[in-house]
CSV table of C-alpha atoms in Angstrom, one decimal:
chain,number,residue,atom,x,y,z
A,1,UNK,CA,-84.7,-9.9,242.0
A,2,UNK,CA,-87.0,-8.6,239.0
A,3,UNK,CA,-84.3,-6.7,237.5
A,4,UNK,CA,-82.1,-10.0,237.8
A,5,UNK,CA,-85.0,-11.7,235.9
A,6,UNK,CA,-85.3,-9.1,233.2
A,7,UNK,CA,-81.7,-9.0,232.8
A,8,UNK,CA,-81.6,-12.5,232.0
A,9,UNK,CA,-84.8,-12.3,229.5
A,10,UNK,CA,-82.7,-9.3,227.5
A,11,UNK,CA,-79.6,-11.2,227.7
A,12,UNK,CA,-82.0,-14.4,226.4
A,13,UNK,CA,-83.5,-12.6,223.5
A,14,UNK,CA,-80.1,-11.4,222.4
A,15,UNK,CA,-78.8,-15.1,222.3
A,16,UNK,CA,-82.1,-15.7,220.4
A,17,UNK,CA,-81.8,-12.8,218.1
A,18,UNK,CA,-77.9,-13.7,217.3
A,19,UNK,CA,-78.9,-17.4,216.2
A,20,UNK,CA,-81.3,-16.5,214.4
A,21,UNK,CA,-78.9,-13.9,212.4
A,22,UNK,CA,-76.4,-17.0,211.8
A,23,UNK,CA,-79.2,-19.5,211.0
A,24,UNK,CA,-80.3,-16.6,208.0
A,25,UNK,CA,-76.2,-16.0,207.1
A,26,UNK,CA,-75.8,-19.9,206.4
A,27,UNK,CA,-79.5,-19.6,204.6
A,28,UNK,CA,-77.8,-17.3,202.6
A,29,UNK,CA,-74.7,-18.7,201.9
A,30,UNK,CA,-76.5,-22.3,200.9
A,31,UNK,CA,-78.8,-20.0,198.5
A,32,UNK,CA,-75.8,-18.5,196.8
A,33,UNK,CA,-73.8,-21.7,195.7
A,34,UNK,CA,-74.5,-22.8,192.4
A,35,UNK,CA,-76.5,-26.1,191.6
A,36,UNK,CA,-76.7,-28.2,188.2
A,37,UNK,CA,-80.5,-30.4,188.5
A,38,UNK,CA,-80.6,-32.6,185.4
A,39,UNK,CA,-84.0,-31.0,183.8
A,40,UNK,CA,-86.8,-33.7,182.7
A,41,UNK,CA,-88.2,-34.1,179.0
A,42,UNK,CA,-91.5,-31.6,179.6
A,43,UNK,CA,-88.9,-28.5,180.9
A,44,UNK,CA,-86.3,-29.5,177.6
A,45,UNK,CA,-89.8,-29.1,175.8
A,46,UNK,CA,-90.9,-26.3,177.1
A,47,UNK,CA,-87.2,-24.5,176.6
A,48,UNK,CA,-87.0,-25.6,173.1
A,49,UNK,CA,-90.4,-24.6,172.4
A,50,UNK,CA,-90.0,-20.7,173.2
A,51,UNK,CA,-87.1,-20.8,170.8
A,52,UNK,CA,-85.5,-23.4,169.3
A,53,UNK,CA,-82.2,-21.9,168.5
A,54,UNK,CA,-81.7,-19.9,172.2
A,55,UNK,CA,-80.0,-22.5,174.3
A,56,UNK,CA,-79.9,-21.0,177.5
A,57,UNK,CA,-83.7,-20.2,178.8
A,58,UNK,CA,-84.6,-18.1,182.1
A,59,UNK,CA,-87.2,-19.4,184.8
A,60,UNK,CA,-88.3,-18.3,187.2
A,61,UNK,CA,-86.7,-21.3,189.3
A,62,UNK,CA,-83.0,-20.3,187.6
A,63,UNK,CA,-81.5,-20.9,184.2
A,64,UNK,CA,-83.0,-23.8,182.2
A,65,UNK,CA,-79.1,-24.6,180.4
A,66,UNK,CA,-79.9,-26.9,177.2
A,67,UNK,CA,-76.4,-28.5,175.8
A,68,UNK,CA,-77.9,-29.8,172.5
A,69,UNK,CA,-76.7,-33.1,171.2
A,70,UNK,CA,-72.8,-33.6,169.7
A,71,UNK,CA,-71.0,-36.1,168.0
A,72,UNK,CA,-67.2,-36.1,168.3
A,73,UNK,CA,-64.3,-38.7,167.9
A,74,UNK,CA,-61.0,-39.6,169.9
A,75,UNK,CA,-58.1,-41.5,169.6
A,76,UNK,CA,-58.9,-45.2,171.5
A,77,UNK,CA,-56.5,-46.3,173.2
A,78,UNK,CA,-57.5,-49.7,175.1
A,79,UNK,CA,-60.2,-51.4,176.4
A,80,UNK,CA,-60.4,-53.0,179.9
A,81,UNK,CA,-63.0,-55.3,181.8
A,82,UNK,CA,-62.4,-53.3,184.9
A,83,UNK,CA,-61.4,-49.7,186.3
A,84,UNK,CA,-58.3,-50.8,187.9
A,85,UNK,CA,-56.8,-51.5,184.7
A,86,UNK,CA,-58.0,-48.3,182.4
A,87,UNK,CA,-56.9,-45.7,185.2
A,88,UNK,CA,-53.4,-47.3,185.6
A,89,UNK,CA,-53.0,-47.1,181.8
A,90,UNK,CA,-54.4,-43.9,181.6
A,91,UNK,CA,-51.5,-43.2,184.4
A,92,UNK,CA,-48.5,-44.4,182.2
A,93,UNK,CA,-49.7,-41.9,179.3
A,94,UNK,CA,-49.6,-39.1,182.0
A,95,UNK,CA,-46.5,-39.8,182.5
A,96,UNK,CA,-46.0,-39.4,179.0
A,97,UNK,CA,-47.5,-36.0,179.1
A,98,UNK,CA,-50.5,-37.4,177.3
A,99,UNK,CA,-53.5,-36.3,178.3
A,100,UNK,CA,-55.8,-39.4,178.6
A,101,UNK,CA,-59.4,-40.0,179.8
A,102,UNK,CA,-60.8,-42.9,180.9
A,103,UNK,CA,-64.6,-43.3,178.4
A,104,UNK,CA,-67.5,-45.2,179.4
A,105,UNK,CA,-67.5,-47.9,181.8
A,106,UNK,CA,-68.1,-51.5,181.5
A,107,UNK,CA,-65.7,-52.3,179.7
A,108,UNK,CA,-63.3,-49.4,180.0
A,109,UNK,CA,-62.1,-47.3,177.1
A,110,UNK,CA,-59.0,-45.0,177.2
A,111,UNK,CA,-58.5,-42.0,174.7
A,112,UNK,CA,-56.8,-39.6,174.2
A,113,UNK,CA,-57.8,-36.2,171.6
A,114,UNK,CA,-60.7,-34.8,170.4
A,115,UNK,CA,-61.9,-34.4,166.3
A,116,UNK,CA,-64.7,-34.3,164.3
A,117,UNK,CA,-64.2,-37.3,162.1
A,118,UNK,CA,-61.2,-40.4,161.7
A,119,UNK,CA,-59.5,-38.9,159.2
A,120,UNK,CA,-58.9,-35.7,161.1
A,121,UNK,CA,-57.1,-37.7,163.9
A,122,UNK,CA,-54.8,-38.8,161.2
A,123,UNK,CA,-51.5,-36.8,162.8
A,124,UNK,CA,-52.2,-37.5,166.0
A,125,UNK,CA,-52.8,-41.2,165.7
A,126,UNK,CA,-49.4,-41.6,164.0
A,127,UNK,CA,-47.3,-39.1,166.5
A,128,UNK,CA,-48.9,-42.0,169.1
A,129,UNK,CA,-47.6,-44.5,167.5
A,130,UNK,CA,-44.5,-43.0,166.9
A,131,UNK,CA,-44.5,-43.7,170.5
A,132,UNK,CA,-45.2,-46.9,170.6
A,133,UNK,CA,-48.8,-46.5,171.1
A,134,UNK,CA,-51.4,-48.1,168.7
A,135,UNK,CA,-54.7,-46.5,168.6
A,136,UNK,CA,-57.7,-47.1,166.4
A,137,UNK,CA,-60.3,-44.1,166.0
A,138,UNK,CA,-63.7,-43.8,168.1
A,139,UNK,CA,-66.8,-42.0,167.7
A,140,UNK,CA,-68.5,-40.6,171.0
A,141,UNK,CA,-71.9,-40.0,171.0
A,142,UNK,CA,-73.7,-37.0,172.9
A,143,UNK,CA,-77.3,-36.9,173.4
A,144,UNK,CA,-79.1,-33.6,174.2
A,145,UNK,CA,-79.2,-32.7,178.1
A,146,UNK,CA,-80.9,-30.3,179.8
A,147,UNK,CA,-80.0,-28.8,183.1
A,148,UNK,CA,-81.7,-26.1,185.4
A,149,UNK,CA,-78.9,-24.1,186.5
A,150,UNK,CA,-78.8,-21.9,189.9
A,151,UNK,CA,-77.6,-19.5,192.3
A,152,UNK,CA,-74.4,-17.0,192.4
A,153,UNK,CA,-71.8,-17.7,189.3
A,154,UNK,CA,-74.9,-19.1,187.3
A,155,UNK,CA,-74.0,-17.7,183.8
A,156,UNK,CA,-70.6,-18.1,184.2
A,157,UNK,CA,-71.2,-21.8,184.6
A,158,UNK,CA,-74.0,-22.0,181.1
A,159,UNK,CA,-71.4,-19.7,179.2
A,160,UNK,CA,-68.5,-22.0,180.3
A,161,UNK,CA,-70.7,-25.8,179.4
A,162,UNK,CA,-72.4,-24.2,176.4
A,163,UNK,CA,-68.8,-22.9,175.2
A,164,UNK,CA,-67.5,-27.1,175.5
A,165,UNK,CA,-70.9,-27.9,173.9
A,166,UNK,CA,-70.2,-26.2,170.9
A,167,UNK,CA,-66.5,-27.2,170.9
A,168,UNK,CA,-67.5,-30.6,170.7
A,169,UNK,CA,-70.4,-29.8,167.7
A,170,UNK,CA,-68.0,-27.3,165.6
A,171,UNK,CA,-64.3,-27.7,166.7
A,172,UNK,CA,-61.6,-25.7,168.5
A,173,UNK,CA,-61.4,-22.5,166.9
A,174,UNK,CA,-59.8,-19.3,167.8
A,175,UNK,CA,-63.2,-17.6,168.1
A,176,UNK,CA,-64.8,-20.1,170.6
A,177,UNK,CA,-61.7,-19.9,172.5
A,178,UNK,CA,-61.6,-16.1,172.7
A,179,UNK,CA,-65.3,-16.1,173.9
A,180,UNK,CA,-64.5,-18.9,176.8
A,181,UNK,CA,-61.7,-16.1,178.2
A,182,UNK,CA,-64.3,-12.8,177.5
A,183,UNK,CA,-67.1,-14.8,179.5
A,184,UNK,CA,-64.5,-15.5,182.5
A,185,UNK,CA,-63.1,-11.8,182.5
A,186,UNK,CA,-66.3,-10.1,182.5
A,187,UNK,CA,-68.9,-13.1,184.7
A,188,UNK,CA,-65.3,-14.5,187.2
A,189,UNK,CA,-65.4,-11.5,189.6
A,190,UNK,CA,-62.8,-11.8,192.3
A,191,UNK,CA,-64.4,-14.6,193.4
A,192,UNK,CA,-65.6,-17.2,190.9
A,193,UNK,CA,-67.0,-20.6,191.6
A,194,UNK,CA,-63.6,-22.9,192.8
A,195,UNK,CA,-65.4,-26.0,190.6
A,196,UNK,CA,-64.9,-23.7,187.6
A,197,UNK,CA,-61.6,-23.1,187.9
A,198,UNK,CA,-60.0,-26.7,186.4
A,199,UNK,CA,-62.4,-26.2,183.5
A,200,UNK,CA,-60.8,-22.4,183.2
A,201,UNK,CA,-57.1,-23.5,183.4
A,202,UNK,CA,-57.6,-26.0,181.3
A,203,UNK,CA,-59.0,-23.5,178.6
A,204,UNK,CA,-55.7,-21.3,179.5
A,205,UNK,CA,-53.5,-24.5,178.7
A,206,UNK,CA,-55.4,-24.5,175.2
A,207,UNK,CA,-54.7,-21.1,174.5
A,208,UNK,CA,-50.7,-21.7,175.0
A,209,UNK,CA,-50.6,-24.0,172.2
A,210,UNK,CA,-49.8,-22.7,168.7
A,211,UNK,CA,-50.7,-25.0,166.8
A,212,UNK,CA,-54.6,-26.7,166.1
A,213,UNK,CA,-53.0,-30.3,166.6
A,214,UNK,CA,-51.7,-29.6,170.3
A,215,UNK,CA,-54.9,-27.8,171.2
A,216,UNK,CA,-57.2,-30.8,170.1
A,217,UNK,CA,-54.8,-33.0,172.0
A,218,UNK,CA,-56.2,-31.6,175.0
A,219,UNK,CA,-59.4,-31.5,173.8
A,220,UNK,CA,-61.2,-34.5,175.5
A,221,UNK,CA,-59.4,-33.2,179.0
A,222,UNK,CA,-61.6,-30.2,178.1
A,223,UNK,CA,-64.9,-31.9,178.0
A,224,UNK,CA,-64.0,-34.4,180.8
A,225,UNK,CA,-63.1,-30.9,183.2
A,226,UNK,CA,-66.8,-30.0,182.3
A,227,UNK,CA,-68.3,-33.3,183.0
A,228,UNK,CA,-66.1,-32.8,186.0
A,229,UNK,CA,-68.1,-29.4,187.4
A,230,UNK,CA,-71.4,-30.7,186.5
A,231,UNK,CA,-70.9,-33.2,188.5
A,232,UNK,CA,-69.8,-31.5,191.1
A,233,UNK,CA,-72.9,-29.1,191.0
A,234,UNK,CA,-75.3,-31.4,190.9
A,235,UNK,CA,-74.2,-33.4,193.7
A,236,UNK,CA,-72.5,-36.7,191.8
């Protein structure tokens, strides 16, 4: 009867000792994923303090990300009093292999492009409206945003938003577009982040354009893909 009993407690404490193995393995794997937690005014302080021009910051709580204010313009489209109406428009110009984003909310706007002032939108405006489609020019403003960024795939993910950042300050040039692909081949691993890998195609489909006109075509599907993954990291 007492070796039943202690056969039972050792069969007890290695149920115990099992659960308690998973319950550290899904610790673990809740540890690794990464996480985007919009960072308050006294941390964007504190980062921009210890040196104004160094963008990304380390802490001891992750990586403080800082994505410094930008200023762009787009090709407008439309504007809609509700959702419905912007997304089904946006649709049609998919259709049209046009890539269009639906901006703001309340009322709806729907672009399409990315440049750094009207006049550059010039070519595109009129190749729209070549295709029947009238579009006046519209500025976007960015403000600065600060982000504490954690957990496995960490830099990737500041390399990847700091690399749309300055895309959206400077323009789409060759040498911002190399640096997007170095920071993927030498941070991706085997196993990158799935939420980056839009946001990485999409940079791929940039690439494949010759010319500067059909890259910043794609350009505002580029910085909606990154509003896409921090979104997604941070729980939205």
């Amino acid at each position: 009867m007492q070796g039943r009993r202690k056969g039972l407690e050792r069969i007890r404490i290695v149920i115990v000792l099992i659960l308690g193995m998973m319950a550290l393995g899904l610790l673990t794997l809740g540890i690794g994923k990464v996480y985007l937690e919009l960072v308050g005014q006294s941390s964007r302080v504190k980062a921009e303090g210890s040196q104004k021009s160094q963008q990304v910051s380390n802490t001891l709580d992750g990586t403080v990300l800082v994505l410094p204010k930008a200023t762009f313009w787009t090709c407008q489209v439309g504007v809609f009093q509700n959702e419905t109406n912007a997304q089904l428009t946006r649709e049609r110009l998919q259709v049209l292999a046009l890539d269009a984003e639906v901006l703001n909310a309340n009322p709806w706007i729907v672009g399409i492009g990315l440049g750094h002032s009207a006049n550059e939108l010039k070519r595109m405006r009129q190749f729209l409206a070549e295709k029947g489609i009238q579009t006046i020019p519209k500025q976007i403003e960015l403000p600065e945003r600060s982000f504490r960024v954690a957990g496995n795939g960490s830099q990737l993910t500041a390399e990847l938003l700091t690399n749309v950042n300055t895309i959206l300050q400077k323009g789409m040039t060759a040498e911002v577009l190399a640096k997007e692909e170095q920071a993927w081949n030498s941070l991706a691993g085997e196993h990158p982040p799935k939420e980056l890998e839009a946001l990485h195609q999409m940079y791929n489909r940039i690439r494949a354009k010759i010319n500067s006109e059909d890259q910043n075509a794609l350009g505002l599907s580029l910085y909606f893909e990154s509003q896409r993954v921090i979104n997604k990291f941070s729980g939205k």
